[in-house]
PDB file of C-alpha atoms and ligand atoms in Angstrom:
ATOM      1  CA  UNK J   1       9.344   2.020  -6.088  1.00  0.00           C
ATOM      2  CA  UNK J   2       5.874   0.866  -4.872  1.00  0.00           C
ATOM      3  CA  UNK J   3       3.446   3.072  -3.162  1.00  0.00           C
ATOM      4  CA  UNK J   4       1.312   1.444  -0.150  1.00  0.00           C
ATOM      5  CA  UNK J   5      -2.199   2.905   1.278  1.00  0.00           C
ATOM      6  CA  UNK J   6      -2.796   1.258   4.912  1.00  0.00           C
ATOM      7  CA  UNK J   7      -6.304   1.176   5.620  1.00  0.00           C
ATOM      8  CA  UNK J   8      -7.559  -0.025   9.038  1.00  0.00           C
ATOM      9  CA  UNK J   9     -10.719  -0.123  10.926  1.00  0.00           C
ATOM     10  CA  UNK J  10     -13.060  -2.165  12.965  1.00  0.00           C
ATOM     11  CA  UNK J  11     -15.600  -4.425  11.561  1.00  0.00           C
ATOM     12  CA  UNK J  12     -17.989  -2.567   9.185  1.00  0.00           C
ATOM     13  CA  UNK J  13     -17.385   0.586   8.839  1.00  0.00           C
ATOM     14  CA  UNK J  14     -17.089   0.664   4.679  1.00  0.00           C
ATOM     15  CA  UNK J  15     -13.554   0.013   4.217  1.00  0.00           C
ATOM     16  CA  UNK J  16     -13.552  -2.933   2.190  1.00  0.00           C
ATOM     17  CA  UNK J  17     -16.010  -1.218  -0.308  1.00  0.00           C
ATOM     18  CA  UNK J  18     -13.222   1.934   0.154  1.00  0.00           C
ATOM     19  CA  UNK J  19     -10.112  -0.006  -0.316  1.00  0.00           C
ATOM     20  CA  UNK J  20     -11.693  -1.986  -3.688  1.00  0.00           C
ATOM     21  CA  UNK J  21     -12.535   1.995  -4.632  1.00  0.00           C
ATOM     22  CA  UNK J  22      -9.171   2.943  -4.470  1.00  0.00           C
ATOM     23  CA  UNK J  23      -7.516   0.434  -5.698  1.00  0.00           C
ATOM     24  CA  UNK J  24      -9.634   0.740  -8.805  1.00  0.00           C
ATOM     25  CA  UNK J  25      -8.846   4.344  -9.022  1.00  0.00           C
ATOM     26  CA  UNK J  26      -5.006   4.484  -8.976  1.00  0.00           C
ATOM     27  CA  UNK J  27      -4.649   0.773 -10.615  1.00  0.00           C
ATOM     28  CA  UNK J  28      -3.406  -1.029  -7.253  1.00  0.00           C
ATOM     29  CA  UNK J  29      -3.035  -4.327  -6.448  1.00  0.00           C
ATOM     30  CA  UNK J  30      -5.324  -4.966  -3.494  1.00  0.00           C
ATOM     31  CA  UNK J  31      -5.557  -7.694  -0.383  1.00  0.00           C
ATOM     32  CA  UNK J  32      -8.204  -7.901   2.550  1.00  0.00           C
ATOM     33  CA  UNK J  33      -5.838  -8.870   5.213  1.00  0.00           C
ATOM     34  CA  UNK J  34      -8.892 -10.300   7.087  1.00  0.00           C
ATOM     35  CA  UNK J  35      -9.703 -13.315   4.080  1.00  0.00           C
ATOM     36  CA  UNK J  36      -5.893 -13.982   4.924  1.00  0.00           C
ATOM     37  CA  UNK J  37      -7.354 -14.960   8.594  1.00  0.00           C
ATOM     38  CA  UNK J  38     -10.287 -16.440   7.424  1.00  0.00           C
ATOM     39  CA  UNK J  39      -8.737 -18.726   5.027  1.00  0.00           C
ATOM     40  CA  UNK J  40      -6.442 -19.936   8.059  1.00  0.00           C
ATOM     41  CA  UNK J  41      -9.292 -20.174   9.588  1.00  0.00           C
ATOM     42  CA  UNK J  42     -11.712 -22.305   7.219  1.00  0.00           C
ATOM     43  CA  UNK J  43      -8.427 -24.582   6.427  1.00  0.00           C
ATOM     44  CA  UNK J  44      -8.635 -25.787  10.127  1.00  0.00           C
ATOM     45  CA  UNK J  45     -12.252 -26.144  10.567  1.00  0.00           C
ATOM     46  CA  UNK J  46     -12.374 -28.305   7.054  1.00  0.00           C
ATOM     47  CA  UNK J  47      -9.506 -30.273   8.441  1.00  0.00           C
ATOM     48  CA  UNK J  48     -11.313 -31.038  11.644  1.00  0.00           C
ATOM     49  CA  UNK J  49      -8.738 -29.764  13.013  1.00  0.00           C
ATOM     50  CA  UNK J  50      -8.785 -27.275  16.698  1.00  0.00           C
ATOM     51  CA  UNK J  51      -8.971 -23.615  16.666  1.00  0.00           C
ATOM     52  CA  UNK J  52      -6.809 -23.360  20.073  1.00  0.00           C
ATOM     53  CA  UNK J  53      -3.616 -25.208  18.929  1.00  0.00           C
ATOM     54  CA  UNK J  54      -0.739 -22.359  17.839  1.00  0.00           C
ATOM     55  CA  UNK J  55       1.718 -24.552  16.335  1.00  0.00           C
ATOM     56  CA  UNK J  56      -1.200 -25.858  13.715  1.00  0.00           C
ATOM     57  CA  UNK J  57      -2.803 -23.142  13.571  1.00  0.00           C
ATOM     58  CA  UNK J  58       0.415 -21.558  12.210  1.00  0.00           C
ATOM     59  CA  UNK J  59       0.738 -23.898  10.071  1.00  0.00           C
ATOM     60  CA  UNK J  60      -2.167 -23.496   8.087  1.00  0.00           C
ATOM     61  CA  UNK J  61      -1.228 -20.093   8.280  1.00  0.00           C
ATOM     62  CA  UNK J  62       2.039 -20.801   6.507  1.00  0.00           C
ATOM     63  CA  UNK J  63       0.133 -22.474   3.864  1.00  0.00           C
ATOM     64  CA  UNK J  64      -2.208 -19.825   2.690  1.00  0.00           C
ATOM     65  CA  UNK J  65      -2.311 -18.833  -0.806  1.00  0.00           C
ATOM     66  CA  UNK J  66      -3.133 -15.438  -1.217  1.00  0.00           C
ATOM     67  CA  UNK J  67      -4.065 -15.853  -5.054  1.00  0.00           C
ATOM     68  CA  UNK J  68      -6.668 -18.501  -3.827  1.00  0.00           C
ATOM     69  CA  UNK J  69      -8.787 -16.277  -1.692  1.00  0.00           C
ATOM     70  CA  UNK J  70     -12.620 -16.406  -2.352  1.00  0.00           C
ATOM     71  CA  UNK J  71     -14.453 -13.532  -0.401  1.00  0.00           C
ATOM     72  CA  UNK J  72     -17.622 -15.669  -1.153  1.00  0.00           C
ATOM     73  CA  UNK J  73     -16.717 -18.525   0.581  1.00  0.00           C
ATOM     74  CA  UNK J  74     -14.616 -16.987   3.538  1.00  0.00           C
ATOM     75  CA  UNK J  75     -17.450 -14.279   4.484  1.00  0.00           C
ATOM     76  CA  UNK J  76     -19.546 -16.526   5.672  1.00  0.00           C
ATOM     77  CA  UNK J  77     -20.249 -15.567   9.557  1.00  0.00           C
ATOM     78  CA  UNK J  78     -18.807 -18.565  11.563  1.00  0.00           C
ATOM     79  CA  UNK J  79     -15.471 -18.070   9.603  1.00  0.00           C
ATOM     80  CA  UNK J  80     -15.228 -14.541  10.685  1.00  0.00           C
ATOM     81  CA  UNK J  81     -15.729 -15.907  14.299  1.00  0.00           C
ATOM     82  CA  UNK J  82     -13.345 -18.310  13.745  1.00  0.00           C
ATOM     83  CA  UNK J  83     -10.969 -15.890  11.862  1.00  0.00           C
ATOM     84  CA  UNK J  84     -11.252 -13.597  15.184  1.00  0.00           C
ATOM     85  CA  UNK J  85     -10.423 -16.161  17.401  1.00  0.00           C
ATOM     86  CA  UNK J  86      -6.972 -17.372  15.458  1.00  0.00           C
ATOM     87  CA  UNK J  87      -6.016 -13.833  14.733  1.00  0.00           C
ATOM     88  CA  UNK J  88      -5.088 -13.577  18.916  1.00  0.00           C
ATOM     89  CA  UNK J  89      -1.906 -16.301  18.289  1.00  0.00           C
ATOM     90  CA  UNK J  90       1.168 -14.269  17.606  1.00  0.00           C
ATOM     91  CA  UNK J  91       2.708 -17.463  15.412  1.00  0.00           C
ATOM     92  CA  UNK J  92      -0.316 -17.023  13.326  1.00  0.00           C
ATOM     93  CA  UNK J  93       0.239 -13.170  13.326  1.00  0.00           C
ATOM     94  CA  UNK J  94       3.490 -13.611  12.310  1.00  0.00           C
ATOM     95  CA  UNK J  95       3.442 -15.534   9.350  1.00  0.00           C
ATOM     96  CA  UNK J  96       0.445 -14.181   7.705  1.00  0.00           C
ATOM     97  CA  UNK J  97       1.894 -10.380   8.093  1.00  0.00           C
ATOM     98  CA  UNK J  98       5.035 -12.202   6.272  1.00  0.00           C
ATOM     99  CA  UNK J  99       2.775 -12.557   3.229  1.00  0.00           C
ATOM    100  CA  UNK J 100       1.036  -9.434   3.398  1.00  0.00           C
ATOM    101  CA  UNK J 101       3.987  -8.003   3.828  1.00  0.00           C
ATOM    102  CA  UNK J 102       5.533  -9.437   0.589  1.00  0.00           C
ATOM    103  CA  UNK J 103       2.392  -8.572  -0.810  1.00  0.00           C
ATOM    104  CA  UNK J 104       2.622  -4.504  -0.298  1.00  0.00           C
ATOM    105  CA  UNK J 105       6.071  -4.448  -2.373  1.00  0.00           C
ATOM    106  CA  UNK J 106       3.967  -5.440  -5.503  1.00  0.00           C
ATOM    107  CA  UNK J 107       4.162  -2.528  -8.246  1.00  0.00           C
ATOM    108  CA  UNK J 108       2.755  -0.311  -9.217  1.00  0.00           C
ATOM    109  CA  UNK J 109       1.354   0.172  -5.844  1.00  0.00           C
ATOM    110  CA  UNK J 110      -0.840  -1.816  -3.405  1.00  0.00           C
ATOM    111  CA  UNK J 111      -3.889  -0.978  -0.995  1.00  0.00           C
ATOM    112  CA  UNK J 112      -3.858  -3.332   2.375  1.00  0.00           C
ATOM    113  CA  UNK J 113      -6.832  -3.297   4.459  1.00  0.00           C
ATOM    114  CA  UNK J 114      -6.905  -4.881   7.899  1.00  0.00           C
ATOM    115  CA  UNK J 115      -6.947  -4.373  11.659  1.00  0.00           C
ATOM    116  CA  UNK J 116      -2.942  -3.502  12.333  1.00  0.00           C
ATOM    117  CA  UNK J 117      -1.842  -2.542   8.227  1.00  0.00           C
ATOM    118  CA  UNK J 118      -0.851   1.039   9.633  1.00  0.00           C
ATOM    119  CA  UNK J 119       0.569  -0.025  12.899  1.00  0.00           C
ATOM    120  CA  UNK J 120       2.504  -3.447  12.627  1.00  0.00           C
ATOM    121  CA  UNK J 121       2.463  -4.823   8.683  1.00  0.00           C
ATOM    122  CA  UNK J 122       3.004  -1.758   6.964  1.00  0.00           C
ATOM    123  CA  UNK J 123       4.384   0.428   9.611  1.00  0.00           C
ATOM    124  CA  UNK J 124       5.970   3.039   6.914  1.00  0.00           C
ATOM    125  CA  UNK J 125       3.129   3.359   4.178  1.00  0.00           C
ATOM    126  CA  UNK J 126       3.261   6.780   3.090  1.00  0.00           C
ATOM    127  CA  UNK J 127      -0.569   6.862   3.066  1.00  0.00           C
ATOM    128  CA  UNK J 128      -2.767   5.835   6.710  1.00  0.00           C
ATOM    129  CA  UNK J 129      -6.466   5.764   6.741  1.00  0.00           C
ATOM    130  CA  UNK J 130      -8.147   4.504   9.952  1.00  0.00           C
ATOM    131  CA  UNK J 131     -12.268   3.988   8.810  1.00  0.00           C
ATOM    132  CA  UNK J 132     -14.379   4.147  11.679  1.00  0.00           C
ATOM    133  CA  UNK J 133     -17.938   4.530  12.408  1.00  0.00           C
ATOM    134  CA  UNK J 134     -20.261   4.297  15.432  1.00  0.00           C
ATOM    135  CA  UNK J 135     -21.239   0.667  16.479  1.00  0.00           C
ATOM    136  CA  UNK J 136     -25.057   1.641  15.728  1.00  0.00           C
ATOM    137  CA  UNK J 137     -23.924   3.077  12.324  1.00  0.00           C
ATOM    138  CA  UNK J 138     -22.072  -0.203  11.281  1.00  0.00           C
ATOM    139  CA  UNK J 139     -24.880  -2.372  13.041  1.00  0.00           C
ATOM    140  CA  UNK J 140     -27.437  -0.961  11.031  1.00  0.00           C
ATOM    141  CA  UNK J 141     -25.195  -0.989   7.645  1.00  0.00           C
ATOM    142  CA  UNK J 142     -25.493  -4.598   8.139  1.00  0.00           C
ATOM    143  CA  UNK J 143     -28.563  -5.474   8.999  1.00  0.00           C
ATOM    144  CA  UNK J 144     -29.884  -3.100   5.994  1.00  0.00           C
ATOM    145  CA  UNK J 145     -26.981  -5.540   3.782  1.00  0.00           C
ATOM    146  CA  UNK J 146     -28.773  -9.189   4.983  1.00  0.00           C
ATOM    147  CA  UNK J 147     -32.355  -7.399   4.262  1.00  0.00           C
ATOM    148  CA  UNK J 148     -31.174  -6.435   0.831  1.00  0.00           C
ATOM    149  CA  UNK J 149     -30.145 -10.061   0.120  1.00  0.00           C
ATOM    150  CA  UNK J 150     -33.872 -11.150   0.946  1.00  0.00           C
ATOM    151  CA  UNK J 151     -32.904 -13.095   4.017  1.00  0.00           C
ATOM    152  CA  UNK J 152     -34.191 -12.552   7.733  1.00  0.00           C
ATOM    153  CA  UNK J 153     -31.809 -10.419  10.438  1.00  0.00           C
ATOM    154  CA  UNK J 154     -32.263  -9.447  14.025  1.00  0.00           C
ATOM    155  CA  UNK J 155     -30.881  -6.011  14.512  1.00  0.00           C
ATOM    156  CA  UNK J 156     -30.341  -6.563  18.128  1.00  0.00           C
ATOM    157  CA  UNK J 157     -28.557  -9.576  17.422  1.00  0.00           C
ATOM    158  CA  UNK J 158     -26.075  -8.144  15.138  1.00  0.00           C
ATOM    159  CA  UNK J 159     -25.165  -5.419  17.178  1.00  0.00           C
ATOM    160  CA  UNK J 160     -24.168  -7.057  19.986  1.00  0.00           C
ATOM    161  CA  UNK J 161     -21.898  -9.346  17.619  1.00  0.00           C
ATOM    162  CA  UNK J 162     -20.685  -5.930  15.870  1.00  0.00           C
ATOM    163  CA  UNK J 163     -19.715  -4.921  19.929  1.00  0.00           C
ATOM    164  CA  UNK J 164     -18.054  -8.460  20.737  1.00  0.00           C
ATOM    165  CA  UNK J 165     -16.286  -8.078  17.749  1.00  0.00           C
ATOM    166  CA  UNK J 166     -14.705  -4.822  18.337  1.00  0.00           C
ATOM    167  CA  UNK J 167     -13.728  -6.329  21.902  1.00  0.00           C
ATOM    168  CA  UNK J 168     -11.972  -9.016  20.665  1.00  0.00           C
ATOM    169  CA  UNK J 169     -10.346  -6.917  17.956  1.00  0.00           C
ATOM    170  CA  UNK J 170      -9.339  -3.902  20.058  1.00  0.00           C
ATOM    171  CA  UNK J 171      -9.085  -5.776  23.003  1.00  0.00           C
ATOM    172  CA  UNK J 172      -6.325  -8.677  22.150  1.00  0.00           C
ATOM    173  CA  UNK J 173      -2.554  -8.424  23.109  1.00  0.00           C
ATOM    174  CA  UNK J 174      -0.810  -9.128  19.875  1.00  0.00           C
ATOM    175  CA  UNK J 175      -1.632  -5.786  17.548  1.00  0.00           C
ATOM    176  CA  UNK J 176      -4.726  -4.904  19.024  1.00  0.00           C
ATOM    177  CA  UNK J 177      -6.947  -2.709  16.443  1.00  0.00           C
ATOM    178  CA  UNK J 178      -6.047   1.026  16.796  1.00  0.00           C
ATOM    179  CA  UNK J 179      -5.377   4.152  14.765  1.00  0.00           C
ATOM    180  CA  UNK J 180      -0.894   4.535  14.052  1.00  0.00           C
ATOM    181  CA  UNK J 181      -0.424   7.842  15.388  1.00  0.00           C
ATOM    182  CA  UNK J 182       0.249   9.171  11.651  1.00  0.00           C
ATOM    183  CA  UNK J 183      -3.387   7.799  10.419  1.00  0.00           C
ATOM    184  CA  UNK J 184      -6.176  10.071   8.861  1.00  0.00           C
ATOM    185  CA  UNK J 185      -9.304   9.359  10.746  1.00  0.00           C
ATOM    186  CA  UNK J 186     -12.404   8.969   8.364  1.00  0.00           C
ATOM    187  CA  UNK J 187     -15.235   9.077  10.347  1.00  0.00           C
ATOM    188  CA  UNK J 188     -18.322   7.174   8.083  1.00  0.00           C
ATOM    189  CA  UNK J 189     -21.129   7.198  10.380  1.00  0.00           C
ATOM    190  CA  UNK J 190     -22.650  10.086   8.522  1.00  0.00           C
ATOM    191  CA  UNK J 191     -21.041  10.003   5.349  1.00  0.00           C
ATOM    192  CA  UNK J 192     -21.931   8.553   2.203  1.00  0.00           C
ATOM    193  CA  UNK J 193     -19.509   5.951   0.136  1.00  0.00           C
ATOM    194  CA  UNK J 194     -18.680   8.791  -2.451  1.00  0.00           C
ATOM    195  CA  UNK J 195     -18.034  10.893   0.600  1.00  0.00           C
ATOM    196  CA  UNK J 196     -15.728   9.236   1.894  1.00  0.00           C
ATOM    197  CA  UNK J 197     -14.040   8.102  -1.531  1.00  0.00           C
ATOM    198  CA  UNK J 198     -13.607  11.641  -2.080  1.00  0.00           C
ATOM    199  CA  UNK J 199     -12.067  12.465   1.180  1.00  0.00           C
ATOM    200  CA  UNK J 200      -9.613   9.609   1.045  1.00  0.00           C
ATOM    201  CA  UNK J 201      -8.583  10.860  -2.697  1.00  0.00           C
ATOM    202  CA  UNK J 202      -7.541  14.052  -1.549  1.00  0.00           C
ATOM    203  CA  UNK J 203      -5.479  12.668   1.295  1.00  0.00           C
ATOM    204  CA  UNK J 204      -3.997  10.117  -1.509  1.00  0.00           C
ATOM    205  CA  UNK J 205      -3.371  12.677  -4.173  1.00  0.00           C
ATOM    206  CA  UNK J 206      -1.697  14.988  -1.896  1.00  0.00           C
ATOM    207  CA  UNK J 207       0.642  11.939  -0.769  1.00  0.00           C
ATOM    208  CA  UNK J 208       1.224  11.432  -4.086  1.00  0.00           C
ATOM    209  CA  UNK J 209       2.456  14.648  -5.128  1.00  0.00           C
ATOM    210  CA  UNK J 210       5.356  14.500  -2.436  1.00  0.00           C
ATOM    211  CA  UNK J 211       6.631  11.138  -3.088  1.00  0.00           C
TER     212      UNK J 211
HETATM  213  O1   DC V 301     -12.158  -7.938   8.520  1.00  0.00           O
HETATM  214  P1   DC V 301     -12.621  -9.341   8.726  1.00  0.00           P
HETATM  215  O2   DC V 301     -13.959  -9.436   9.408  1.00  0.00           O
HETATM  216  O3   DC V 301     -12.571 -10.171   7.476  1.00  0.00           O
HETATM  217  O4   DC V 301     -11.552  -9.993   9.723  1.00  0.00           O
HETATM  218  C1   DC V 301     -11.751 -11.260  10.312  1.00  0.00           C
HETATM  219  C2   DC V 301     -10.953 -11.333  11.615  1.00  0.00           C
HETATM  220  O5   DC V 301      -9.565 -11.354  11.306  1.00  0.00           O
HETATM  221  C3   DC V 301     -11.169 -10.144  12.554  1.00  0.00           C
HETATM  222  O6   DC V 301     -12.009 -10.436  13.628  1.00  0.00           O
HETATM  223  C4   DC V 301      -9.812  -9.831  13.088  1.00  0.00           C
HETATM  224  C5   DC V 301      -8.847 -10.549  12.217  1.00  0.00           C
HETATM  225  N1   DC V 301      -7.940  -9.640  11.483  1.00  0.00           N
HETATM  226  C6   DC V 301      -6.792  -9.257  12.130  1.00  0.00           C
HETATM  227  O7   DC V 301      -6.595  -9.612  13.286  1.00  0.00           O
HETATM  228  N2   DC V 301      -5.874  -8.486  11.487  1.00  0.00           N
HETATM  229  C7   DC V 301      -6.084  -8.086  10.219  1.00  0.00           C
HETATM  230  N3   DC V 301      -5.155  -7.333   9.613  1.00  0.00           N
HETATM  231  C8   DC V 301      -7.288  -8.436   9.557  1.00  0.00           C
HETATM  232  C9   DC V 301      -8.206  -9.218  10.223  1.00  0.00           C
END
Protein backbone atom coordinates (compact mmCIF):
# COMPACT_ATOMS: atom_id res chain seq x y z
CA UNK A 1 0.00 0.00 0.00
CA UNK A 2 1.15 3.59 -0.80
CA UNK A 3 1.62 6.23 1.75
CA UNK A 4 0.50 9.97 0.74
CA UNK A 5 1.79 13.36 2.55
CA UNK A 6 -0.78 16.31 1.56
CA UNK A 7 0.89 19.46 1.73
CA UNK A 8 -1.05 22.72 1.17
CA UNK A 9 -0.50 26.34 1.51
CA UNK A 10 -0.79 29.70 -0.07
CA UNK A 11 1.65 31.09 -2.44
CA UNK A 12 5.19 31.20 -0.92
CA UNK A 13 5.41 30.09 2.11
CA UNK A 14 8.41 27.27 1.47
CA UNK A 15 6.45 24.34 0.62
CA UNK A 16 7.68 23.48 -2.63
CA UNK A 17 11.33 23.59 -1.27
CA UNK A 18 9.55 21.30 1.81
CA UNK A 19 7.73 18.87 -0.30
CA UNK A 20 11.10 18.27 -2.76
CA UNK A 21 12.78 17.79 1.03
CA UNK A 22 10.62 15.16 1.87
CA UNK A 23 10.24 13.46 -0.87
CA UNK A 24 13.99 13.13 -1.02
CA UNK A 25 14.05 11.89 2.47
CA UNK A 26 11.59 8.94 2.47
CA UNK A 27 12.22 8.15 -1.47
CA UNK A 28 8.66 9.53 -2.73
CA UNK A 29 7.46 10.19 -5.85
CA UNK A 30 6.58 13.88 -5.90
CA UNK A 31 4.06 16.36 -8.05
CA UNK A 32 3.47 20.25 -7.66
CA UNK A 33 -0.17 20.22 -8.25
CA UNK A 34 0.18 23.93 -9.23
CA UNK A 35 2.67 23.10 -12.68
CA UNK A 36 -0.47 20.77 -13.33
CA UNK A 37 -2.45 24.31 -13.62
CA UNK A 38 0.15 26.05 -15.17
CA UNK A 39 0.75 23.68 -17.88
CA UNK A 40 -3.15 23.95 -18.64
CA UNK A 41 -2.54 27.14 -18.51
CA UNK A 42 0.58 27.82 -20.92
CA UNK A 43 -1.14 25.10 -23.42
CA UNK A 44 -3.97 27.73 -23.97
CA UNK A 45 -2.05 30.84 -24.12
CA UNK A 46 0.48 29.04 -26.84
CA UNK A 47 -2.61 27.96 -28.65
CA UNK A 48 -4.00 31.45 -28.79
CA UNK A 49 -6.54 30.14 -27.40
CA UNK A 50 -9.06 32.13 -24.32
CA UNK A 51 -8.53 31.76 -20.72
CA UNK A 52 -12.48 32.17 -19.97
CA UNK A 53 -13.83 29.25 -22.10
CA UNK A 54 -14.52 25.96 -19.59
CA UNK A 55 -15.16 23.43 -22.09
CA UNK A 56 -11.45 24.23 -23.71
CA UNK A 57 -10.03 25.01 -21.00
CA UNK A 58 -10.86 21.47 -19.79
CA UNK A 59 -9.68 20.20 -22.47
CA UNK A 60 -6.27 21.16 -22.30
CA UNK A 61 -6.65 20.09 -18.95
CA UNK A 62 -7.45 16.56 -20.07
CA UNK A 63 -4.39 16.62 -22.10
CA UNK A 64 -1.72 17.34 -19.60
CA UNK A 65 1.12 15.11 -19.21
CA UNK A 66 2.32 15.03 -15.91
CA UNK A 67 5.80 13.42 -16.93
CA UNK A 68 6.23 16.55 -19.23
CA UNK A 69 6.19 19.21 -16.60
CA UNK A 70 9.11 21.77 -16.70
CA UNK A 71 9.09 24.01 -13.47
CA UNK A 72 11.45 26.28 -15.59
CA UNK A 73 9.24 27.04 -18.14
CA UNK A 74 5.81 27.05 -16.20
CA UNK A 75 7.18 29.46 -13.27
CA UNK A 76 7.36 32.12 -15.20
CA UNK A 77 4.94 34.94 -13.58
CA UNK A 78 2.17 35.49 -16.24
CA UNK A 79 1.60 31.63 -16.21
CA UNK A 80 1.00 31.63 -12.56
CA UNK A 81 -1.60 34.45 -13.28
CA UNK A 82 -2.94 32.59 -15.82
CA UNK A 83 -2.75 29.26 -13.85
CA UNK A 84 -4.87 31.23 -11.02
CA UNK A 85 -7.37 32.32 -13.20
CA UNK A 86 -8.20 28.61 -14.85
CA UNK A 87 -7.87 26.94 -11.52
CA UNK A 88 -11.64 28.79 -10.59
CA UNK A 89 -13.47 26.32 -13.50
CA UNK A 90 -14.68 23.25 -11.73
CA UNK A 91 -14.32 21.13 -15.30
CA UNK A 92 -10.76 22.11 -15.11
CA UNK A 93 -10.70 21.15 -11.34
CA UNK A 94 -12.03 18.07 -12.06
CA UNK A 95 -9.95 16.53 -14.46
CA UNK A 96 -6.64 17.64 -13.29
CA UNK A 97 -7.45 16.25 -9.54
CA UNK A 98 -8.25 12.94 -11.76
CA UNK A 99 -4.52 12.84 -12.54
CA UNK A 100 -3.21 13.86 -9.37
CA UNK A 101 -5.26 11.66 -7.99
CA UNK A 102 -3.92 8.65 -10.01
CA UNK A 103 -0.76 10.08 -9.28
CA UNK A 104 -0.86 9.67 -5.20
CA UNK A 105 -1.46 5.71 -5.62
CA UNK A 106 2.17 5.53 -7.05
CA UNK A 107 4.45 3.27 -4.65
CA UNK A 108 6.33 3.46 -2.58
CA UNK A 109 4.69 6.57 -1.48
CA UNK A 110 4.00 10.05 -2.95
CA UNK A 111 4.19 13.78 -1.60
CA UNK A 112 1.34 16.17 -3.35
CA UNK A 113 1.64 19.76 -2.85
CA UNK A 114 -1.12 22.17 -3.83
CA UNK A 115 -3.91 24.47 -2.69
CA UNK A 116 -6.88 21.68 -1.86
CA UNK A 117 -4.33 18.15 -1.66
CA UNK A 118 -5.66 17.77 2.07
CA UNK A 119 -9.17 18.85 1.53
CA UNK A 120 -10.56 17.65 -1.96
CA UNK A 121 -7.66 15.42 -3.98
CA UNK A 122 -6.36 13.52 -1.28
CA UNK A 123 -9.03 13.80 1.27
CA UNK A 124 -7.69 10.55 3.33
CA UNK A 125 -3.76 10.99 3.29
CA UNK A 126 -2.64 9.75 6.47
CA UNK A 127 -0.19 12.68 6.69
CA UNK A 128 -1.69 16.78 6.37
CA UNK A 129 0.63 19.66 6.45
CA UNK A 130 -0.89 23.13 5.81
CA UNK A 131 2.54 25.67 5.26
CA UNK A 132 1.71 29.06 5.98
CA UNK A 133 3.45 32.20 6.61
CA UNK A 134 2.59 35.91 6.98
CA UNK A 135 2.02 37.80 3.62
CA UNK A 136 5.12 40.15 4.60
CA UNK A 137 7.16 36.97 5.39
CA UNK A 138 6.43 35.34 1.92
CA UNK A 139 6.63 38.89 0.18
CA UNK A 140 9.95 39.42 1.33
CA UNK A 141 11.11 35.59 0.64
CA UNK A 142 10.53 36.62 -2.82
CA UNK A 143 11.73 39.64 -3.42
CA UNK A 144 15.12 38.47 -1.54
CA UNK A 145 14.71 35.19 -4.43
CA UNK A 146 14.54 37.81 -7.75
CA UNK A 147 17.56 39.88 -5.98
CA UNK A 148 19.53 36.71 -5.65
CA UNK A 149 19.03 35.97 -9.38
CA UNK A 150 20.65 39.50 -10.18
CA UNK A 151 17.48 40.93 -11.61
CA UNK A 152 15.51 44.16 -10.40
CA UNK A 153 12.16 43.71 -7.93
CA UNK A 154 9.81 46.16 -6.35
CA UNK A 155 8.93 44.93 -2.93
CA UNK A 156 5.76 46.83 -2.88
CA UNK A 157 4.84 45.43 -6.03
CA UNK A 158 5.17 41.90 -5.10
CA UNK A 159 3.32 42.10 -2.11
CA UNK A 160 0.37 43.29 -3.28
CA UNK A 161 0.49 40.38 -6.02
CA UNK A 162 1.42 37.90 -3.00
CA UNK A 163 -2.19 39.53 -1.35
CA UNK A 164 -4.24 39.23 -4.77
CA UNK A 165 -3.04 35.96 -4.96
CA UNK A 166 -4.14 34.66 -1.71
CA UNK A 167 -7.65 36.33 -2.63
CA UNK A 168 -8.11 34.57 -5.55
CA UNK A 169 -6.85 31.35 -4.00
CA UNK A 170 -8.77 31.47 -0.71
CA UNK A 171 -11.38 33.36 -2.07
CA UNK A 172 -12.80 31.09 -5.17
CA UNK A 173 -15.90 28.75 -4.90
CA UNK A 174 -14.61 25.49 -6.21
CA UNK A 175 -11.95 24.22 -3.28
CA UNK A 176 -11.02 27.40 -2.05
CA UNK A 177 -7.39 27.21 -0.24
CA UNK A 178 -7.83 26.23 3.47
CA UNK A 179 -6.37 24.03 6.18
CA UNK A 180 -8.63 20.07 6.26
CA UNK A 181 -9.60 20.09 9.73
CA UNK A 182 -7.02 17.07 10.38
CA UNK A 183 -3.92 19.30 8.96
CA UNK A 184 -0.71 20.17 11.04
CA UNK A 185 -0.24 23.85 10.77
CA UNK A 186 3.51 24.82 10.10
CA UNK A 187 3.80 28.22 10.64
CA UNK A 188 7.29 29.45 8.50
CA UNK A 189 7.32 33.04 9.02
CA UNK A 190 10.01 32.67 11.60
CA UNK A 191 11.41 29.47 10.93
CA UNK A 192 14.22 28.39 9.00
CA UNK A 193 13.99 25.59 6.00
CA UNK A 194 15.75 22.96 8.32
CA UNK A 195 13.23 24.07 10.89
CA UNK A 196 10.59 23.32 9.39
CA UNK A 197 12.02 20.05 7.63
CA UNK A 198 12.55 18.89 11.01
CA UNK A 199 9.16 19.62 12.31
CA UNK A 200 7.40 18.03 9.39
CA UNK A 201 9.74 14.74 9.95
CA UNK A 202 8.55 14.21 13.25
CA UNK A 203 4.91 14.58 12.29
CA UNK A 204 5.84 12.04 9.24
CA UNK A 205 7.76 9.55 11.29
CA UNK A 206 5.20 9.36 13.89
CA UNK A 207 2.52 8.67 10.99
CA UNK A 208 4.64 6.23 9.91
CA UNK A 209 5.00 4.20 12.86
CA UNK A 210 1.08 3.65 13.06
CA UNK A 211 0.41 2.72 9.59
O1 LIG B 1 1.41 27.02 -6.54
P1 LIG B 1 1.40 27.70 -7.87
O2 LIG B 1 1.72 29.17 -7.80
O3 LIG B 1 2.23 26.99 -8.90
O4 LIG B 1 -0.11 27.58 -8.38
C1 LIG B 1 -0.57 28.27 -9.52
C2 LIG B 1 -2.08 28.48 -9.40
O5 LIG B 1 -2.73 27.22 -9.53
C3 LIG B 1 -2.54 29.06 -8.06
O6 LIG B 1 -2.86 30.42 -8.14
C4 LIG B 1 -3.77 28.31 -7.72
C5 LIG B 1 -3.80 27.12 -8.61
N1 LIG B 1 -3.72 25.84 -7.87
C6 LIG B 1 -4.90 25.30 -7.42
O7 LIG B 1 -5.95 25.92 -7.59
N2 LIG B 1 -4.91 24.09 -6.81
C7 LIG B 1 -3.76 23.41 -6.62
N3 LIG B 1 -3.81 22.22 -6.02
C8 LIG B 1 -2.53 23.98 -7.03
C9 LIG B 1 -2.54 25.20 -7.66
Amino acid sequence: MTFTIAIDGPAAAGKGTLSRQIAEAYGFQHLDTGLTYRATAKALLDAGLPLDDEAVAEKMARDVDLAGLDRSVLARHHIGEAASKIAVMPAVRRALVEAQQAFAGREPGTVLDGRDIGTVVCPHAPVKLYVTASAQVRAKRRYEEILGQGAEADFEAIFEDVKKRDERDMGRADSPLKPAADAHLLDTSEMSIEAAFQAAKSIIDAALKKN
